Amino acid sequence: MHDQVAVIFKAIEFIESHLKEDISVAQIADAAGYSLFHFMRKFNQVVHHTPYDYLMRRRLTEAAKALIRSEQRIIDITQDFGFNDQETFSRVFRKMFQMTPSQCRKENGIPFQFLLQAKTHAELKFINSDHFSTPLVVEEDDLTLFGLMTALDDNDKKAAILRKQVCDDFLSEISLQENAQIYEMEIRLNHQIGKRYCFVGAEKNQIQHESALFVSQTIHKGRFVKMQVPESELSLASAYLHTTWIPRVGLVENVEMTICSWKKEKSSKERALTILIPVK
Amino acid sequence: MQPKIIESKPITLVGMSFYGDPFDTHAGWDEDNQIGLLWKRLFAFLQKDAVFSSLSQSSAWYEVHIHSEETQAKGLFEVFVGVTIELERVTDLPSQLLVKNLPASQYAIFTFKGEEINSDWEKILEAWMSESDYKSAGTYNFQYYDDRFKGLDRINESVLDVYIPITKKSD
């Protein structure tokens, strides 16, 4: 499998260097050194996208970035990325991002996690590792939590520091029962990039001493995509879920929150995280 | 690898078909791809059909890959799976089944054994074609499964023939 990942990664690199050109799946197969039929089978096995779907999603992602970051006219971006006309571009753009290119520009963005970044060798290795477990779709009941909440910065690095701080504060402020389940959530008010909040909490019966700072948050009952991963693979798993698995099975995310939970344990071994993403 | 060259009369097949990227599955990755699902759909139908259930007992099966204008660009093509049928029975077929006619042609037959079946054999076909005196005579090829093919779980004991329609380059 390792060799296959390496060969398919060559195809990924070829796609990256030809995103603005009119390339065919047959040319990508050639770059990997496979026949078209065999390549299509292997690409799907390794990347979990069809080659054409991957190519389109990469083009649309780069087009979305151009819409957000530049002042280029939409018609020019359409042509830059090889779409025949603006109508086709709008239709496929909407299919991927649930908004039109002009909405994307006006509202200044698409949440970062929905942009399909070029697959890295590390992500392909993660998808194809022996311990990779396919995500599940589950129904969960209402869950009310108590904990701390803060607004996050636009800047991802600063946001990560704030997130860690809220988490540390929550854990130091209270005494939790051993094995208590802790939930960390990122919550958005709307579709816009930037306006997001972080909440860290637990169920009331797990908290032995409450603090006046606590707020309550409810995860409303519904359908969730669930995946368990070691903490070190959280970012690989998130990218995979948001941009590959969820679109592929035909689900649409409820963009308001993503949830990550783990058990409070004394042992120093790596935490096993459960990712929960509400879906429609 | 040197193929066997034969002349074939027209072949009339009855079966079912899929168009798209056959590896594009929506349900998950442990399940069958669209080609596997197509075979299952065909067998399930034939076994239940009062008139044509005898076809499910056939010992030879065809999987035809038919390329279109979208094949090279997007990786989309037709996969037809089926079995031969006498021409006079064609008009009796129920709406669930399709007829596929493969014209009379010269074919190059490549025989693959064991793990070769899972390998990139199309590459071997392409390499032979570019070096031989022949060129492709159609936008399709087919895999021929008979009792020498024991199943994907017994691939090491299995044999598969792949047919490509050909004509002399000089023609």
Tab-separated table of C-alpha atoms in Angstrom:
chain	number	residue	atom	x	y	z
A	1	MET	CA	0.000	0.000	0.000
A	2	HIS	CA	2.897	2.341	0.793
A	3	ASP	CA	4.128	2.138	-2.823
A	4	GLN	CA	0.665	2.856	-4.130
A	5	VAL	CA	0.416	5.960	-1.938
A	6	ALA	CA	3.716	7.175	-3.387
A	7	VAL	CA	2.562	6.603	-6.979
A	8	ILE	CA	-0.819	8.267	-6.432
A	9	PHE	CA	0.907	11.179	-4.705
A	10	LYS	CA	2.724	11.802	-7.992
A	11	ALA	CA	-0.698	12.220	-9.603
A	12	ILE	CA	-1.702	14.665	-6.842
A	13	GLU	CA	1.453	16.713	-7.547
A	14	PHE	CA	0.740	16.644	-11.280
A	15	ILE	CA	-2.787	17.977	-10.664
A	16	GLU	CA	-1.397	20.766	-8.442
A	17	SER	CA	0.976	21.976	-11.104
A	18	HIS	CA	-1.744	21.982	-13.798
A	19	LEU	CA	-4.788	23.358	-11.961
A	20	LYS	CA	-5.256	26.211	-14.419
A	21	GLU	CA	-4.777	24.058	-17.504
A	22	ASP	CA	-7.237	21.914	-19.390
A	23	ILE	CA	-5.903	18.531	-18.290
A	24	SER	CA	-7.685	15.203	-18.672
A	25	VAL	CA	-7.937	12.287	-16.255
A	26	ALA	CA	-6.046	10.253	-18.893
A	27	GLN	CA	-3.101	12.696	-18.661
A	28	ILE	CA	-3.096	12.422	-14.872
A	29	ALA	CA	-3.063	8.615	-15.189
A	30	ASP	CA	-0.106	8.935	-17.545
A	31	ALA	CA	1.775	11.064	-15.041
A	32	ALA	CA	1.340	8.290	-12.473
A	33	GLY	CA	2.430	5.688	-15.026
A	34	TYR	CA	-0.817	3.699	-14.953
A	35	SER	CA	-3.427	2.914	-17.604
A	36	LEU	CA	-6.619	4.957	-17.251
A	37	PHE	CA	-8.757	2.122	-15.876
A	38	HIS	CA	-6.208	0.914	-13.329
A	39	PHE	CA	-5.431	4.483	-12.300
A	40	MET	CA	-9.092	5.269	-11.633
A	41	ARG	CA	-9.376	2.202	-9.414
A	42	LYS	CA	-6.172	2.957	-7.485
A	43	PHE	CA	-6.825	6.698	-7.136
A	44	ASN	CA	-10.171	6.004	-5.531
A	45	GLN	CA	-8.721	3.412	-3.204
A	46	VAL	CA	-5.980	5.741	-2.014
A	47	VAL	CA	-7.577	9.228	-2.115
A	48	HIS	CA	-11.291	8.388	-1.635
A	49	HIS	CA	-12.237	10.780	-4.444
A	50	THR	CA	-12.646	9.971	-8.120
A	51	PRO	CA	-9.822	11.693	-10.050
A	52	TYR	CA	-12.247	14.038	-11.803
A	53	ASP	CA	-14.077	14.911	-8.587
A	54	TYR	CA	-10.745	15.676	-6.904
A	55	LEU	CA	-9.594	17.821	-9.821
A	56	MET	CA	-12.859	19.809	-9.812
A	57	ARG	CA	-12.839	20.310	-6.044
A	58	ARG	CA	-9.226	21.493	-6.091
A	59	ARG	CA	-10.002	23.959	-8.899
A	60	LEU	CA	-13.097	25.233	-7.089
A	61	THR	CA	-11.142	25.639	-3.857
A	62	GLU	CA	-8.450	27.724	-5.548
A	63	ALA	CA	-11.158	29.708	-7.339
A	64	ALA	CA	-12.845	30.363	-3.975
A	65	LYS	CA	-9.539	31.582	-2.531
A	66	ALA	CA	-9.138	33.930	-5.509
A	67	LEU	CA	-12.680	35.253	-4.935
A	68	ILE	CA	-11.922	35.969	-1.291
A	69	ARG	CA	-8.385	37.292	-1.563
A	70	SER	CA	-8.350	39.148	-4.861
A	71	GLU	CA	-10.432	41.728	-6.647
A	72	GLN	CA	-10.377	39.767	-9.906
A	73	ARG	CA	-13.670	39.739	-11.774
A	74	ILE	CA	-15.679	36.528	-11.368
A	75	ILE	CA	-15.693	35.988	-15.135
A	76	ASP	CA	-11.873	36.119	-15.156
A	77	ILE	CA	-11.619	33.615	-12.291
A	78	THR	CA	-14.074	31.386	-14.174
A	79	GLN	CA	-11.793	31.384	-17.203
A	80	ASP	CA	-8.585	31.083	-15.186
A	81	PHE	CA	-9.697	27.756	-13.790
A	82	GLY	CA	-10.911	26.372	-17.089
A	83	PHE	CA	-14.676	26.590	-16.606
A	84	ASN	CA	-16.551	27.146	-19.860
A	85	ASP	CA	-18.947	29.796	-18.658
A	86	GLN	CA	-20.010	31.596	-15.521
A	87	GLU	CA	-23.258	29.650	-15.258
A	88	THR	CA	-21.461	26.294	-15.103
A	89	PHE	CA	-18.960	27.744	-12.650
A	90	SER	CA	-21.764	29.036	-10.387
A	91	ARG	CA	-23.586	25.726	-10.473
A	92	VAL	CA	-20.593	23.563	-9.527
A	93	PHE	CA	-19.385	26.167	-7.025
A	94	ARG	CA	-22.761	26.047	-5.303
A	95	LYS	CA	-22.733	22.264	-5.338
A	96	MET	CA	-19.452	22.205	-3.455
A	97	PHE	CA	-19.866	25.178	-1.101
A	98	GLN	CA	-23.663	25.654	-0.805
A	99	MET	CA	-23.277	29.285	-1.902
A	100	THR	CA	-22.755	31.100	-5.179
A	101	PRO	CA	-19.438	32.739	-6.132
A	102	SER	CA	-20.953	36.213	-5.676
A	103	GLN	CA	-22.308	35.301	-2.218
A	104	CYS	CA	-18.861	33.978	-1.351
A	105	ARG	CA	-17.300	37.286	-2.321
A	106	LYS	CA	-19.959	39.426	-0.679
A	107	GLU	CA	-19.978	37.512	2.587
A	108	ASN	CA	-16.223	37.312	2.499
A	109	GLY	CA	-15.671	33.663	2.635
A	110	ILE	CA	-16.190	30.038	3.152
A	111	PRO	CA	-15.227	28.414	6.447
A	112	PHE	CA	-11.667	27.223	6.069
A	113	GLN	CA	-12.448	23.563	6.705
A	114	PHE	CA	-14.608	23.278	3.581
A	115	LEU	CA	-11.767	24.194	1.256
A	116	LEU	CA	-10.144	21.068	-0.154
A	117	GLN	CA	-6.439	21.707	0.261
A	118	ALA	CA	-4.077	19.615	-1.859
A	119	LYS	CA	-3.841	16.197	-0.254
A	120	THR	CA	-0.533	15.780	1.513
A	121	HIS	CA	1.486	12.608	1.627
A	122	ALA	CA	0.733	12.498	5.371
A	123	GLU	CA	-3.032	12.599	4.792
A	124	LEU	CA	-2.865	9.845	2.171
A	125	LYS	CA	-0.797	7.728	4.563
A	126	PHE	CA	-3.357	8.372	7.311
A	127	ILE	CA	-6.309	7.300	5.095
A	128	ASN	CA	-4.426	4.179	4.042
A	129	SER	CA	-2.974	3.199	7.404
A	130	ASP	CA	-3.910	-0.130	8.992
A	131	HIS	CA	-5.574	1.577	11.939
A	132	PHE	CA	-7.786	3.843	9.819
A	133	SER	CA	-11.420	3.322	10.782
A	134	THR	CA	-14.255	4.458	8.532
A	135	PRO	CA	-16.390	7.226	10.102
A	136	LEU	CA	-19.929	6.405	11.222
A	137	VAL	CA	-23.215	8.277	10.930
A	138	VAL	CA	-24.984	8.212	14.320
A	139	GLU	CA	-28.096	9.700	15.924
A	140	GLU	CA	-27.441	11.473	19.244
A	141	ASP	CA	-29.859	12.874	21.837
A	142	ASP	CA	-29.823	16.385	23.300
A	143	LEU	CA	-26.790	16.876	25.497
A	144	THR	CA	-26.514	19.829	27.873
A	145	LEU	CA	-23.059	20.786	29.040
A	146	PHE	CA	-21.601	23.283	31.510
A	147	GLY	CA	-18.297	24.978	31.010
A	148	LEU	CA	-16.327	27.977	29.785
A	149	MET	CA	-16.672	29.861	26.543
A	150	THR	CA	-14.661	32.502	24.743
A	151	ALA	CA	-14.574	34.253	21.384
A	152	LEU	CA	-11.755	33.077	19.148
A	153	ASP	CA	-9.410	35.251	17.142
A	154	ASP	CA	-9.470	35.303	13.305
A	155	ASN	CA	-5.881	34.286	13.363
A	156	ASP	CA	-5.589	30.503	13.577
A	157	LYS	CA	-2.449	30.523	15.712
A	158	LYS	CA	-3.946	32.906	18.256
A	159	ALA	CA	-7.183	30.901	18.166
A	160	ALA	CA	-5.281	27.726	19.012
A	161	ILE	CA	-3.642	29.418	22.018
A	162	LEU	CA	-7.019	30.706	23.245
A	163	ARG	CA	-8.567	27.288	22.812
A	164	LYS	CA	-5.865	25.687	24.914
A	165	GLN	CA	-6.243	28.373	27.552
A	166	VAL	CA	-10.000	27.842	27.873
A	167	CYS	CA	-9.413	24.146	28.157
A	168	ASP	CA	-6.741	24.556	30.867
A	169	ASP	CA	-8.918	27.050	32.750
A	170	PHE	CA	-11.883	24.704	32.679
A	171	LEU	CA	-9.845	21.782	33.946
A	172	SER	CA	-8.190	23.809	36.709
A	173	GLU	CA	-11.385	25.564	37.817
A	174	ILE	CA	-13.279	22.427	38.616
A	175	SER	CA	-12.744	18.958	39.872
A	176	LEU	CA	-14.066	16.427	37.472
A	177	GLN	CA	-14.845	12.826	38.175
A	178	GLU	CA	-12.279	10.398	36.907
A	179	ASN	CA	-13.202	9.199	33.402
A	180	ALA	CA	-15.489	12.202	32.878
A	181	GLN	CA	-16.152	12.969	29.234
A	182	ILE	CA	-14.912	16.426	28.249
A	183	TYR	CA	-16.323	18.234	25.216
A	184	GLU	CA	-14.551	20.935	23.253
A	185	MET	CA	-16.687	22.746	20.697
A	186	GLU	CA	-16.076	25.346	18.067
A	187	ILE	CA	-19.244	27.336	17.446
A	188	ARG	CA	-20.013	29.761	14.635
A	189	LEU	CA	-22.785	32.330	14.588
A	190	ASN	CA	-23.118	32.285	10.835
A	191	HIS	CA	-21.374	31.386	7.623
A	192	GLN	CA	-18.660	33.988	7.939
A	193	ILE	CA	-15.019	33.337	8.492
A	194	GLY	CA	-13.719	34.699	11.758
A	195	LYS	CA	-16.748	34.837	13.997
A	196	ARG	CA	-16.246	31.754	16.071
A	197	TYR	CA	-16.348	30.786	19.700
A	198	CYS	CA	-14.811	28.011	21.710
A	199	PHE	CA	-16.584	26.137	24.485
A	200	VAL	CA	-15.078	23.532	26.817
A	201	GLY	CA	-17.363	21.702	29.218
A	202	ALA	CA	-18.809	18.526	30.646
A	203	GLU	CA	-22.152	17.149	31.757
A	204	LYS	CA	-23.389	18.569	35.054
A	205	ASN	CA	-23.259	15.272	36.934
A	206	GLN	CA	-19.586	14.912	36.061
A	207	ILE	CA	-18.684	18.278	37.623
A	208	GLN	CA	-18.085	18.200	41.368
A	209	HIS	CA	-17.673	21.947	41.971
A	210	GLU	CA	-19.283	24.524	39.781
A	211	SER	CA	-17.936	27.953	39.017
A	212	ALA	CA	-19.845	31.218	38.624
A	213	LEU	CA	-18.104	31.605	35.278
A	214	PHE	CA	-19.847	28.590	33.777
A	215	VAL	CA	-22.309	28.868	30.940
A	216	SER	CA	-24.476	26.113	29.564
A	217	GLN	CA	-24.418	24.855	25.992
A	218	THR	CA	-26.697	22.295	24.398
A	219	ILE	CA	-25.734	19.996	21.598
A	220	HIS	CA	-29.108	19.487	19.976
A	221	LYS	CA	-30.209	16.013	19.060
A	222	GLY	CA	-29.729	14.970	15.491
A	223	ARG	CA	-27.420	13.189	13.100
A	224	PHE	CA	-23.682	13.327	13.523
A	225	VAL	CA	-20.679	12.006	11.702
A	226	LYS	CA	-18.473	10.348	14.283
A	227	MET	CA	-14.835	9.332	14.040
A	228	GLN	CA	-12.319	8.240	16.646
A	229	VAL	CA	-8.682	9.183	16.240
A	230	PRO	CA	-5.546	9.579	18.334
A	231	GLU	CA	-4.921	13.253	19.178
A	232	SER	CA	-1.871	13.456	16.906
A	233	GLU	CA	-4.089	12.715	13.898
A	234	LEU	CA	-6.827	15.232	14.700
A	235	SER	CA	-5.977	17.711	11.966
A	236	LEU	CA	-5.568	14.971	9.323
A	237	ALA	CA	-8.898	13.441	10.337
A	238	SER	CA	-10.673	16.825	10.323
A	239	ALA	CA	-9.464	17.656	6.831
A	240	TYR	CA	-10.508	14.218	5.644
A	241	LEU	CA	-13.998	14.418	7.188
A	242	HIS	CA	-14.870	17.955	6.070
A	243	THR	CA	-13.552	17.825	2.529
A	244	THR	CA	-13.629	14.160	1.535
A	245	TRP	CA	-15.830	11.832	3.545
A	246	ILE	CA	-18.866	14.005	4.247
A	247	PRO	CA	-19.229	15.326	0.650
A	248	ARG	CA	-18.618	11.854	-0.708
A	249	VAL	CA	-21.422	10.183	1.195
A	250	GLY	CA	-23.708	13.024	0.122
A	251	LEU	CA	-24.196	14.658	3.533
A	252	VAL	CA	-24.220	18.406	4.181
A	253	GLU	CA	-22.723	19.845	7.338
A	254	ASN	CA	-24.607	21.948	9.761
A	255	VAL	CA	-21.862	24.562	9.840
A	256	GLU	CA	-22.636	25.947	13.285
A	257	MET	CA	-20.496	23.634	15.345
A	258	THR	CA	-17.911	20.907	15.433
A	259	ILE	CA	-17.333	18.868	18.555
A	260	CYS	CA	-14.361	16.998	19.835
A	261	SER	CA	-14.534	14.963	23.028
A	262	TRP	CA	-12.255	12.842	25.157
A	263	LYS	CA	-12.147	11.112	28.513
A	264	LYS	CA	-10.327	12.633	31.461
A	265	GLU	CA	-7.670	10.087	32.366
A	266	LYS	CA	-4.665	10.110	34.625
A	267	SER	CA	-2.468	8.080	32.314
A	268	SER	CA	-0.059	9.983	30.134
A	269	LYS	CA	-0.741	7.977	26.997
A	270	GLU	CA	-2.018	9.785	23.920
A	271	ARG	CA	-5.645	10.897	24.179
A	272	ALA	CA	-8.198	9.141	21.999
A	273	LEU	CA	-10.487	11.815	20.561
A	274	THR	CA	-14.019	11.457	19.271
A	275	ILE	CA	-14.900	13.948	16.550
A	276	LEU	CA	-18.598	14.719	16.136
A	277	ILE	CA	-19.835	16.813	13.211
A	278	PRO	CA	-23.554	17.630	12.973
A	279	VAL	CA	-24.925	16.876	9.508
A	280	LYS	CA	-28.162	17.369	7.614
B	1	MET	CA	2.840	-10.912	-23.795
B	2	GLN	CA	1.558	-12.146	-27.175
B	3	PRO	CA	-2.217	-12.328	-27.610
B	4	LYS	CA	-4.155	-14.827	-29.662
B	5	ILE	CA	-5.750	-13.247	-32.758
B	6	ILE	CA	-9.218	-14.449	-33.748
B	7	GLU	CA	-12.088	-13.545	-36.069
B	8	SER	CA	-15.448	-13.278	-34.348
B	9	LYS	CA	-19.002	-13.152	-35.633
B	10	PRO	CA	-21.274	-10.521	-34.111
B	11	ILE	CA	-21.992	-11.210	-30.447
B	12	THR	CA	-25.427	-10.375	-29.035
B	13	LEU	CA	-25.513	-9.924	-25.285
B	14	VAL	CA	-28.272	-9.342	-22.780
B	15	GLY	CA	-27.560	-7.689	-19.458
B	16	MET	CA	-27.381	-4.443	-17.530
B	17	SER	CA	-25.292	-1.332	-17.758
B	18	PHE	CA	-23.755	1.512	-15.760
B	19	TYR	CA	-22.341	4.815	-16.990
B	20	GLY	CA	-19.974	6.944	-14.922
B	21	ASP	CA	-16.833	6.412	-12.856
B	22	PRO	CA	-17.481	2.880	-11.561
B	23	PHE	CA	-15.288	3.409	-8.509
B	24	ASP	CA	-17.341	6.367	-7.337
B	25	THR	CA	-19.198	4.751	-4.450
B	26	HIS	CA	-21.254	6.755	-2.026
B	27	ALA	CA	-21.824	4.227	0.682
B	28	GLY	CA	-18.330	3.546	1.967
B	29	TRP	CA	-15.221	1.771	0.900
B	30	ASP	CA	-15.612	-1.751	2.137
B	31	GLU	CA	-18.525	-2.317	-0.158
B	32	ASP	CA	-18.525	-3.176	-3.816
B	33	ASN	CA	-17.741	-0.648	-6.486
B	34	GLN	CA	-20.373	-0.006	-9.175
B	35	ILE	CA	-19.135	-2.910	-11.317
B	36	GLY	CA	-19.620	-5.348	-8.427
B	37	LEU	CA	-23.047	-3.873	-7.724
B	38	LEU	CA	-23.982	-4.196	-11.400
B	39	TRP	CA	-23.115	-7.901	-11.434
B	40	LYS	CA	-25.161	-8.415	-8.257
B	41	ARG	CA	-28.114	-6.540	-9.738
B	42	LEU	CA	-28.016	-8.651	-12.897
B	43	PHE	CA	-27.774	-11.987	-11.062
B	44	ALA	CA	-30.531	-11.041	-8.632
B	45	PHE	CA	-32.835	-10.139	-11.513
B	46	LEU	CA	-32.079	-13.168	-13.673
B	47	GLN	CA	-32.516	-15.614	-10.813
B	48	LYS	CA	-36.028	-14.296	-10.120
B	49	ASP	CA	-37.201	-13.896	-13.696
B	50	ALA	CA	-39.650	-16.639	-14.733
B	51	VAL	CA	-38.649	-16.686	-18.399
B	52	PHE	CA	-34.963	-15.844	-18.340
B	53	SER	CA	-33.781	-17.495	-15.120
B	54	SER	CA	-32.069	-20.178	-17.232
B	55	LEU	CA	-29.590	-17.479	-18.313
B	56	SER	CA	-28.307	-17.272	-14.746
B	57	GLN	CA	-26.951	-20.802	-15.211
B	58	SER	CA	-24.699	-19.694	-18.095
B	59	SER	CA	-21.091	-20.671	-17.860
B	60	ALA	CA	-19.707	-17.669	-19.773
B	61	TRP	CA	-20.149	-13.981	-18.889
B	62	TYR	CA	-19.043	-10.722	-20.493
B	63	GLU	CA	-18.004	-7.422	-18.923
B	64	VAL	CA	-17.802	-4.814	-21.664
B	65	HIS	CA	-16.152	-1.404	-21.121
B	66	ILE	CA	-17.330	1.109	-23.702
B	67	HIS	CA	-15.497	4.407	-23.922
B	68	SER	CA	-17.174	7.698	-24.758
B	69	GLU	CA	-16.077	11.254	-25.453
B	70	GLU	CA	-15.912	11.795	-21.671
B	71	THR	CA	-13.650	8.849	-20.921
B	72	GLN	CA	-10.270	10.461	-21.451
B	73	ALA	CA	-11.231	13.824	-19.953
B	74	LYS	CA	-13.355	12.798	-16.972
B	75	GLY	CA	-12.879	9.068	-16.526
B	76	LEU	CA	-16.506	8.291	-17.302
B	77	PHE	CA	-17.428	5.234	-19.358
B	78	GLU	CA	-20.073	2.552	-19.767
B	79	VAL	CA	-19.775	-0.840	-18.136
B	80	PHE	CA	-22.129	-3.481	-19.490
B	81	VAL	CA	-22.321	-6.938	-17.903
B	82	GLY	CA	-24.206	-9.745	-19.525
B	83	VAL	CA	-24.470	-13.049	-21.279
B	84	THR	CA	-25.018	-14.175	-24.894
B	85	ILE	CA	-28.551	-14.637	-26.134
B	86	GLU	CA	-30.051	-15.996	-29.340
B	87	LEU	CA	-31.135	-13.157	-31.599
B	88	GLU	CA	-34.702	-14.476	-31.912
B	89	ARG	CA	-35.272	-14.173	-28.142
B	90	VAL	CA	-34.333	-10.488	-28.022
B	91	THR	CA	-37.842	-9.212	-28.669
B	92	ASP	CA	-39.154	-11.159	-25.644
B	93	LEU	CA	-36.858	-9.402	-23.179
B	94	PRO	CA	-38.340	-7.567	-20.193
B	95	SER	CA	-37.704	-3.824	-19.758
B	96	GLN	CA	-35.117	-4.370	-17.013
B	97	LEU	CA	-32.677	-5.952	-19.464
B	98	LEU	CA	-30.657	-4.318	-22.222
B	99	VAL	CA	-29.250	-5.743	-25.424
B	100	LYS	CA	-25.698	-5.000	-26.495
B	101	ASN	CA	-24.497	-5.907	-29.953
B	102	LEU	CA	-20.763	-6.314	-30.518
B	103	PRO	CA	-20.064	-6.241	-34.257
B	104	ALA	CA	-18.152	-8.893	-36.154
B	105	SER	CA	-14.484	-8.130	-35.635
B	106	GLN	CA	-10.990	-9.352	-35.360
B	107	TYR	CA	-9.958	-9.575	-31.694
B	108	ALA	CA	-6.692	-9.845	-29.811
B	109	ILE	CA	-7.236	-12.066	-26.772
B	110	PHE	CA	-4.965	-11.643	-23.758
B	111	THR	CA	-5.094	-14.288	-21.051
B	112	PHE	CA	-4.292	-13.265	-17.474
B	113	LYS	CA	-3.764	-15.650	-14.600
B	114	GLY	CA	-3.854	-15.232	-10.821
B	115	GLU	CA	-2.584	-11.909	-9.517
B	116	GLU	CA	-2.127	-10.675	-13.107
B	117	ILE	CA	-5.909	-10.209	-13.114
B	118	ASN	CA	-5.588	-7.474	-10.475
B	119	SER	CA	-2.581	-5.860	-12.150
B	120	ASP	CA	-2.528	-2.996	-14.628
B	121	TRP	CA	-3.194	-5.274	-17.616
B	122	GLU	CA	-4.562	-2.438	-19.720
B	123	LYS	CA	-1.018	-1.108	-19.802
B	124	ILE	CA	0.077	-4.442	-21.333
B	125	LEU	CA	-2.657	-4.153	-23.970
B	126	GLU	CA	-1.611	-0.593	-24.813
B	127	ALA	CA	2.069	-1.549	-25.043
B	128	TRP	CA	1.324	-4.467	-27.351
B	129	MET	CA	-0.909	-2.343	-29.538
B	130	SER	CA	1.711	0.351	-30.047
B	131	GLU	CA	4.351	-2.217	-31.087
B	132	SER	CA	2.205	-4.565	-33.159
B	133	ASP	CA	0.842	-4.293	-36.696
B	134	TYR	CA	-2.627	-3.715	-35.307
B	135	LYS	CA	-4.647	-0.746	-34.106
B	136	SER	CA	-7.841	-0.585	-32.098
B	137	ALA	CA	-10.996	-1.204	-34.133
B	138	GLY	CA	-13.507	0.042	-31.598
B	139	THR	CA	-13.942	2.103	-28.475
B	140	TYR	CA	-14.576	-0.908	-26.289
B	141	ASN	CA	-12.960	-3.999	-24.839
B	142	PHE	CA	-14.405	-6.842	-22.876
B	143	GLN	CA	-13.491	-9.319	-20.177
B	144	TYR	CA	-14.671	-12.868	-20.701
B	145	TYR	CA	-15.392	-14.937	-17.594
B	146	ASP	CA	-15.978	-18.682	-17.889
B	147	ASP	CA	-15.455	-21.668	-15.596
B	148	ARG	CA	-11.715	-20.969	-15.523
B	149	PHE	CA	-12.513	-17.915	-13.385
B	150	LYS	CA	-13.056	-19.125	-9.816
B	151	GLY	CA	-13.992	-15.826	-8.158
B	152	LEU	CA	-12.202	-12.849	-6.604
B	153	ASP	CA	-11.622	-14.833	-3.394
B	154	ARG	CA	-9.801	-17.533	-5.396
B	155	ILE	CA	-7.927	-15.221	-7.710
B	156	ASN	CA	-4.744	-17.338	-7.590
B	157	GLU	CA	-6.553	-20.226	-9.307
B	158	SER	CA	-8.417	-17.982	-11.766
B	159	VAL	CA	-7.970	-17.202	-15.455
B	160	LEU	CA	-9.451	-14.224	-17.327
B	161	ASP	CA	-9.510	-13.422	-21.043
B	162	VAL	CA	-9.528	-9.812	-22.216
B	163	TYR	CA	-10.638	-9.088	-25.791
B	164	ILE	CA	-9.821	-5.974	-27.776
B	165	PRO	CA	-11.225	-5.358	-31.249
B	166	ILE	CA	-8.393	-4.808	-33.717
B	167	THR	CA	-7.662	-4.101	-37.329
B	168	LYS	CA	-4.391	-3.996	-39.278
B	169	LYS	CA	-2.612	-0.636	-39.098
B	170	SER	CA	-2.174	-0.809	-42.842
B	171	ASP	CA	-5.980	-1.106	-43.387
